[in-house]
PDB file of N, CA and C in Angstrom:
ATOM      1  N   MET A   9       0.828  -1.185   0.000  1.00 83.00           N
ATOM      2  CA  MET A   9       0.000   0.000   0.000  1.00 83.00           C
ATOM      3  C   MET A   9       0.874   1.250   0.000  1.00 83.00           C
ATOM      4  N   ILE A  10       1.903   1.260   0.832  1.00 81.00           N
ATOM      5  CA  ILE A  10       2.765   2.440   0.928  1.00 81.00           C
ATOM      6  C   ILE A  10       3.470   2.705  -0.396  1.00 81.00           C
ATOM      7  N   ALA A  11       3.956   1.658  -1.041  1.00 81.00           N
ATOM      8  CA  ALA A  11       4.626   1.831  -2.333  1.00 81.00           C
ATOM      9  C   ALA A  11       3.668   2.415  -3.364  1.00 81.00           C
ATOM     10  N   GLU A  12       2.429   1.972  -3.342  1.00 86.00           N
ATOM     11  CA  GLU A  12       1.422   2.481  -4.270  1.00 86.00           C
ATOM     12  C   GLU A  12       1.149   3.960  -4.011  1.00 86.00           C
ATOM     13  N   ILE A  13       1.043   4.334  -2.760  1.00 84.00           N
ATOM     14  CA  ILE A  13       0.806   5.736  -2.407  1.00 84.00           C
ATOM     15  C   ILE A  13       1.989   6.592  -2.837  1.00 84.00           C
ATOM     16  N   ARG A  14       3.210   6.126  -2.554  1.00 82.00           N
ATOM     17  CA  ARG A  14       4.407   6.885  -2.963  1.00 82.00           C
ATOM     18  C   ARG A  14       4.441   7.083  -4.466  1.00 82.00           C
ATOM     19  N   GLU A  15       4.133   6.029  -5.207  1.00 86.00           N
ATOM     20  CA  GLU A  15       4.139   6.114  -6.665  1.00 86.00           C
ATOM     21  C   GLU A  15       3.132   7.156  -7.152  1.00 86.00           C
ATOM     22  N   LYS A  16       1.956   7.203  -6.536  1.00 85.00           N
ATOM     23  CA  LYS A  16       0.945   8.178  -6.949  1.00 85.00           C
ATOM     24  C   LYS A  16       1.336   9.597  -6.557  1.00 85.00           C
ATOM     25  N   VAL A  17       1.982   9.753  -5.422  1.00 83.00           N
ATOM     26  CA  VAL A  17       2.458  11.075  -5.011  1.00 83.00           C
ATOM     27  C   VAL A  17       3.428  11.607  -6.057  1.00 83.00           C
ATOM     28  N   VAL A  18       4.345  10.743  -6.506  1.00 84.00           N
ATOM     29  CA  VAL A  18       5.323  11.143  -7.517  1.00 84.00           C
ATOM     30  C   VAL A  18       4.637  11.383  -8.851  1.00 84.00           C
ATOM     31  N   ARG A  19       3.765  10.461  -9.261  1.00 84.00           N
ATOM     32  CA  ARG A  19       3.109  10.560 -10.565  1.00 84.00           C
ATOM     33  C   ARG A  19       2.303  11.851 -10.698  1.00 84.00           C
ATOM     34  N   TYR A  20       1.578  12.220  -9.656  1.00 85.00           N
ATOM     35  CA  TYR A  20       0.704  13.384  -9.733  1.00 85.00           C
ATOM     36  C   TYR A  20       1.331  14.656  -9.183  1.00 85.00           C
ATOM     37  N   GLY A  21       2.584  14.568  -8.738  1.00 84.00           N
ATOM     38  CA  GLY A  21       3.279  15.760  -8.272  1.00 84.00           C
ATOM     39  C   GLY A  21       2.715  16.346  -6.995  1.00 84.00           C
ATOM     40  N   ILE A  22       2.193  15.514  -6.143  1.00 82.00           N
ATOM     41  CA  ILE A  22       1.622  15.974  -4.884  1.00 82.00           C
ATOM     42  C   ILE A  22       2.750  16.363  -3.941  1.00 82.00           C
ATOM     43  N   THR A  23       2.630  17.515  -3.313  1.00 78.00           N
ATOM     44  CA  THR A  23       3.679  17.980  -2.408  1.00 78.00           C
ATOM     45  C   THR A  23       3.347  17.637  -0.962  1.00 78.00           C
ATOM     46  N   ALA A  24       4.386  17.644  -0.128  1.00 75.00           N
ATOM     47  CA  ALA A  24       4.191  17.398   1.303  1.00 75.00           C
ATOM     48  C   ALA A  24       3.305  18.490   1.893  1.00 75.00           C
ATOM     49  N   LYS A  25       3.450  19.699   1.400  1.00 77.00           N
ATOM     50  CA  LYS A  25       2.631  20.808   1.898  1.00 77.00           C
ATOM     51  C   LYS A  25       1.152  20.555   1.607  1.00 77.00           C
ATOM     52  N   GLU A  26       0.847  20.066   0.401  1.00 78.00           N
ATOM     53  CA  GLU A  26      -0.539  19.768   0.044  1.00 78.00           C
ATOM     54  C   GLU A  26      -1.131  18.675   0.923  1.00 78.00           C
ATOM     55  N   LEU A  27      -0.279  17.776   1.392  1.00 79.00           N
ATOM     56  CA  LEU A  27      -0.734  16.699   2.265  1.00 79.00           C
ATOM     57  C   LEU A  27      -0.714  17.095   3.738  1.00 79.00           C
ATOM     58  N   GLY A  28      -0.235  18.301   4.022  1.00 77.00           N
ATOM     59  CA  GLY A  28      -0.152  18.750   5.402  1.00 77.00           C
ATOM     60  C   GLY A  28       1.034  18.154   6.140  1.00 77.00           C
ATOM     61  N   LEU A  29       2.071  17.754   5.402  1.00 71.00           N
ATOM     62  CA  LEU A  29       3.225  17.104   6.006  1.00 71.00           C
ATOM     63  C   LEU A  29       4.485  17.961   6.008  1.00 71.00           C
ATOM     64  N   ALA A  30       4.435  19.140   5.442  1.00 62.00           N
ATOM     65  CA  ALA A  30       5.640  19.974   5.357  1.00 62.00           C
ATOM     66  C   ALA A  30       6.192  20.239   6.745  1.00 62.00           C
ATOM     67  N   GLY A  31       7.508  20.030   6.897  1.00 60.00           N
ATOM     68  CA  GLY A  31       8.174  20.291   8.165  1.00 60.00           C
ATOM     69  C   GLY A  31       8.066  19.167   9.171  1.00 60.00           C
ATOM     70  N   THR A  32       7.530  18.025   8.769  1.00 51.00           N
ATOM     71  CA  THR A  32       7.380  16.901   9.693  1.00 51.00           C
ATOM     72  C   THR A  32       8.441  15.846   9.430  1.00 51.00           C
ATOM     73  N   ARG A  33       8.548  14.883  10.312  1.00 54.00           N
ATOM     74  CA  ARG A  33       9.480  13.780  10.114  1.00 54.00           C
ATOM     75  C   ARG A  33       9.119  12.979   8.866  1.00 54.00           C
ATOM     76  N   ALA A  34       7.836  12.894   8.560  1.00 47.00           N
ATOM     77  CA  ALA A  34       7.421  12.173   7.356  1.00 47.00           C
ATOM     78  C   ALA A  34       8.033  12.812   6.123  1.00 47.00           C
ATOM     79  N   MET A  35       8.113  14.115   6.109  1.00 45.00           N
ATOM     80  CA  MET A  35       8.725  14.817   4.991  1.00 45.00           C
ATOM     81  C   MET A  35      10.200  14.459   4.893  1.00 45.00           C
ATOM     82  N   ALA A  36      10.881  14.401   5.993  1.00 48.00           N
ATOM     83  CA  ALA A  36      12.306  14.064   5.988  1.00 48.00           C
ATOM     84  C   ALA A  36      12.519  12.651   5.472  1.00 48.00           C
ATOM     85  N   ARG A  37      11.658  11.718   5.847  1.00 49.00           N
ATOM     86  CA  ARG A  37      11.786  10.346   5.363  1.00 49.00           C
ATOM     87  C   ARG A  37      11.544  10.274   3.867  1.00 49.00           C
ATOM     88  N   SER A  38      10.532  10.983   3.370  1.00 49.00           N
ATOM     89  CA  SER A  38      10.237  10.904   1.946  1.00 49.00           C
ATOM     90  C   SER A  38      11.332  11.556   1.119  1.00 49.00           C
ATOM     91  N   ALA A  39      12.014  12.554   1.672  1.00 50.00           N
ATOM     92  CA  ALA A  39      13.111  13.190   0.950  1.00 50.00           C
ATOM     93  C   ALA A  39      14.247  12.204   0.734  1.00 50.00           C
ATOM     94  N   GLY A  40      14.342  11.199   1.561  1.00 52.00           N
ATOM     95  CA  GLY A  40      15.381  10.196   1.438  1.00 52.00           C
ATOM     96  C   GLY A  40      15.172   9.252   0.276  1.00 52.00           C
ATOM     97  N   SER A  41      14.037   9.333  -0.392  1.00 63.00           N
ATOM     98  CA  SER A  41      13.771   8.447  -1.515  1.00 63.00           C
ATOM     99  C   SER A  41      14.693   8.722  -2.685  1.00 63.00           C
ATOM    100  N   GLY A  42      15.250   9.914  -2.749  1.00 82.00           N
ATOM    101  CA  GLY A  42      16.230  10.234  -3.761  1.00 82.00           C
ATOM    102  C   GLY A  42      15.681  10.610  -5.116  1.00 82.00           C
ATOM    103  N   ILE A  43      14.397  10.720  -5.288  1.00 87.00           N
ATOM    104  CA  ILE A  43      13.840  11.097  -6.579  1.00 87.00           C
ATOM    105  C   ILE A  43      14.054  12.591  -6.764  1.00 87.00           C
ATOM    106  N   ARG A  44      14.791  12.948  -7.816  1.00 91.00           N
ATOM    107  CA  ARG A  44      15.123  14.350  -8.037  1.00 91.00           C
ATOM    108  C   ARG A  44      14.521  14.913  -9.317  1.00 91.00           C
ATOM    109  N   TYR A  45      14.110  14.032 -10.240  1.00 92.00           N
ATOM    110  CA  TYR A  45      13.596  14.500 -11.529  1.00 92.00           C
ATOM    111  C   TYR A  45      12.356  13.707 -11.918  1.00 92.00           C
ATOM    112  N   ARG A  46      11.410  14.396 -12.554  1.00 90.00           N
ATOM    113  CA  ARG A  46      10.197  13.742 -13.041  1.00 90.00           C
ATOM    114  C   ARG A  46      10.042  14.089 -14.514  1.00 90.00           C
ATOM    115  N   GLY A  47       9.837  13.072 -15.328  1.00 90.00           N
ATOM    116  CA  GLY A  47       9.703  13.259 -16.769  1.00 90.00           C
ATOM    117  C   GLY A  47       8.321  13.716 -17.167  1.00 90.00           C
ATOM    118  N   PRO A  48       8.138  14.009 -18.439  1.00 88.00           N
ATOM    119  CA  PRO A  48       6.865  14.528 -18.940  1.00 88.00           C
ATOM    120  C   PRO A  48       5.704  13.548 -18.823  1.00 88.00           C
ATOM    121  N   ASN A  49       6.008  12.262 -18.696  1.00 88.00           N
ATOM    122  CA  ASN A  49       4.959  11.249 -18.574  1.00 88.00           C
ATOM    123  C   ASN A  49       4.976  10.562 -17.221  1.00 88.00           C
ATOM    124  N   GLY A  50       5.547  11.249 -16.218  1.00 87.00           N
ATOM    125  CA  GLY A  50       5.583  10.708 -14.871  1.00 87.00           C
ATOM    126  C   GLY A  50       6.789   9.840 -14.562  1.00 87.00           C
ATOM    127  N   GLU A  51       7.729   9.730 -15.510  1.00 89.00           N
ATOM    128  CA  GLU A  51       8.934   8.951 -15.263  1.00 89.00           C
ATOM    129  C   GLU A  51       9.722   9.611 -14.127  1.00 89.00           C
ATOM    130  N   ILE A  52      10.492   8.823 -13.420  1.00 89.00           N
ATOM    131  CA  ILE A  52      11.285   9.381 -12.319  1.00 89.00           C
ATOM    132  C   ILE A  52      12.738   8.967 -12.464  1.00 89.00           C
ATOM    133  N   TRP A  53      13.632   9.801 -11.905  1.00 90.00           N
ATOM    134  CA  TRP A  53      15.069   9.516 -11.921  1.00 90.00           C
ATOM    135  C   TRP A  53      15.689  10.174 -10.719  1.00 90.00           C
ATOM    136  N   ASN A  54      16.636   9.496 -10.077  1.00 90.00           N
ATOM    137  CA  ASN A  54      17.260  10.034  -8.879  1.00 90.00           C
ATOM    138  C   ASN A  54      18.481  10.893  -9.176  1.00 90.00           C
ATOM    139  N   GLY A  55      18.872  11.017 -10.431  1.00 91.00           N
ATOM    140  CA  GLY A  55      20.004  11.851 -10.802  1.00 91.00           C
ATOM    141  C   GLY A  55      21.330  11.119 -10.782  1.00 91.00           C
ATOM    142  N   LYS A  56      21.301   9.834 -10.469  1.00 89.00           N
ATOM    143  CA  LYS A  56      22.530   9.045 -10.418  1.00 89.00           C
ATOM    144  C   LYS A  56      22.533   8.017 -11.535  1.00 89.00           C
ATOM    145  N   GLY A  57      23.725   7.672 -11.978  1.00 89.00           N
ATOM    146  CA  GLY A  57      23.835   6.665 -13.023  1.00 89.00           C
ATOM    147  C   GLY A  57      23.539   7.229 -14.398  1.00 89.00           C
ATOM    148  N   ARG A  58      23.269   6.340 -15.313  1.00 92.00           N
ATOM    149  CA  ARG A  58      23.000   6.696 -16.706  1.00 92.00           C
ATOM    150  C   ARG A  58      21.723   7.526 -16.818  1.00 92.00           C
ATOM    151  N   ARG A  59      21.784   8.578 -17.619  1.00 92.00           N
ATOM    152  CA  ARG A  59      20.577   9.393 -17.831  1.00 92.00           C
ATOM    153  C   ARG A  59      19.526   8.562 -18.559  1.00 92.00           C
ATOM    154  N   PRO A  60      18.285   8.663 -18.122  1.00 93.00           N
ATOM    155  CA  PRO A  60      17.226   7.894 -18.789  1.00 93.00           C
ATOM    156  C   PRO A  60      16.944   8.445 -20.187  1.00 93.00           C
ATOM    157  N   ASP A  61      16.407   7.597 -21.040  1.00 93.00           N
ATOM    158  CA  ASP A  61      16.131   7.983 -22.426  1.00 93.00           C
ATOM    159  C   ASP A  61      15.217   9.197 -22.511  1.00 93.00           C
ATOM    160  N   TRP A  62      14.195   9.268 -21.644  1.00 93.00           N
ATOM    161  CA  TRP A  62      13.277  10.406 -21.718  1.00 93.00           C
ATOM    162  C   TRP A  62      14.012  11.714 -21.488  1.00 93.00           C
ATOM    163  N   LEU A  63      15.014  11.722 -20.619  1.00 94.00           N
ATOM    164  CA  LEU A  63      15.777  12.943 -20.344  1.00 94.00           C
ATOM    165  C   LEU A  63      16.738  13.244 -21.489  1.00 94.00           C
ATOM    166  N   LYS A  64      17.348  12.219 -22.054  1.00 94.00           N
ATOM    167  CA  LYS A  64      18.223  12.415 -23.214  1.00 94.00           C
ATOM    168  C   LYS A  64      17.440  13.045 -24.367  1.00 94.00           C
ATOM    169  N   GLN A  65      16.244  12.528 -24.608  1.00 95.00           N
ATOM    170  CA  GLN A  65      15.414  13.056 -25.693  1.00 95.00           C
ATOM    171  C   GLN A  65      15.008  14.501 -25.432  1.00 95.00           C
ATOM    172  N   ALA A  66      14.645  14.782 -24.204  1.00 95.00           N
ATOM    173  CA  ALA A  66      14.205  16.142 -23.859  1.00 95.00           C
ATOM    174  C   ALA A  66      15.354  17.139 -23.987  1.00 95.00           C
ATOM    175  N   THR A  67      16.547  16.770 -23.521  1.00 95.00           N
ATOM    176  CA  THR A  67      17.677  17.697 -23.609  1.00 95.00           C
ATOM    177  C   THR A  67      18.147  17.850 -25.054  1.00 95.00           C
ATOM    178  N   SER A  68      18.026  16.806 -25.856  1.00 96.00           N
ATOM    179  CA  SER A  68      18.350  16.911 -27.285  1.00 96.00           C
ATOM    180  C   SER A  68      17.388  17.854 -27.998  1.00 96.00           C
ATOM    181  N   ALA A  69      16.182  17.942 -27.480  1.00 96.00           N
ATOM    182  CA  ALA A  69      15.164  18.813 -28.071  1.00 96.00           C
ATOM    183  C   ALA A  69      15.237  20.239 -27.523  1.00 96.00           C
ATOM    184  N   GLY A  70      16.260  20.517 -26.697  1.00 96.00           N
ATOM    185  CA  GLY A  70      16.446  21.877 -26.210  1.00 96.00           C
ATOM    186  C   GLY A  70      16.000  22.140 -24.784  1.00 96.00           C
ATOM    187  N   ARG A  71      15.443  21.145 -24.112  1.00 94.00           N
ATOM    188  CA  ARG A  71      15.031  21.327 -22.713  1.00 94.00           C
ATOM    189  C   ARG A  71      16.245  21.237 -21.806  1.00 94.00           C
ATOM    190  N   ASN A  72      16.121  21.748 -20.610  1.00 94.00           N
ATOM    191  CA  ASN A  72      17.173  21.704 -19.590  1.00 94.00           C
ATOM    192  C   ASN A  72      16.850  20.622 -18.580  1.00 94.00           C
ATOM    193  N   LYS A  73      17.874  19.964 -18.064  1.00 93.00           N
ATOM    194  CA  LYS A  73      17.648  18.962 -17.011  1.00 93.00           C
ATOM    195  C   LYS A  73      16.907  19.599 -15.840  1.00 93.00           C
ATOM    196  N   SER A  74      17.225  20.834 -15.535  1.00 92.00           N
ATOM    197  CA  SER A  74      16.582  21.521 -14.413  1.00 92.00           C
ATOM    198  C   SER A  74      15.084  21.740 -14.636  1.00 92.00           C
ATOM    199  N   ASP A  75      14.635  21.673 -15.879  1.00 93.00           N
ATOM    200  CA  ASP A  75      13.188  21.795 -16.164  1.00 93.00           C
ATOM    201  C   ASP A  75      12.390  20.670 -15.510  1.00 93.00           C
ATOM    202  N   PHE A  76      13.057  19.563 -15.211  1.00 93.00           N
ATOM    203  CA  PHE A  76      12.383  18.386 -14.679  1.00 93.00           C
ATOM    204  C   PHE A  76      12.668  18.140 -13.195  1.00 93.00           C
ATOM    205  N   ALA A  77      13.375  19.077 -12.571  1.00 92.00           N
ATOM    206  CA  ALA A  77      13.708  18.923 -11.151  1.00 92.00           C
ATOM    207  C   ALA A  77      12.449  18.981 -10.312  1.00 92.00           C
ATOM    208  N   ILE A  78      12.422  18.154  -9.280  1.00 87.00           N
ATOM    209  CA  ILE A  78      11.279  18.111  -8.365  1.00 87.00           C
ATOM    210  C   ILE A  78      11.559  19.056  -7.222  1.00 87.00           C
TER     211      ILE A  78
END
């Protein structure tokens, strides 16, 4: 259940503030997930390792990596 909720939070861009969690320990734990970028179709990347294809395509088309920062 928790994994499903986390996935939906990332997919829909829900913030800790919107959930009433900003500044709580729950926020600190979720920040540890390492997700730093979200693609145009909800893809996620932690910024480590090989760049995902969606990011390569976007940057080749003139977008900035920072455009996808969470």
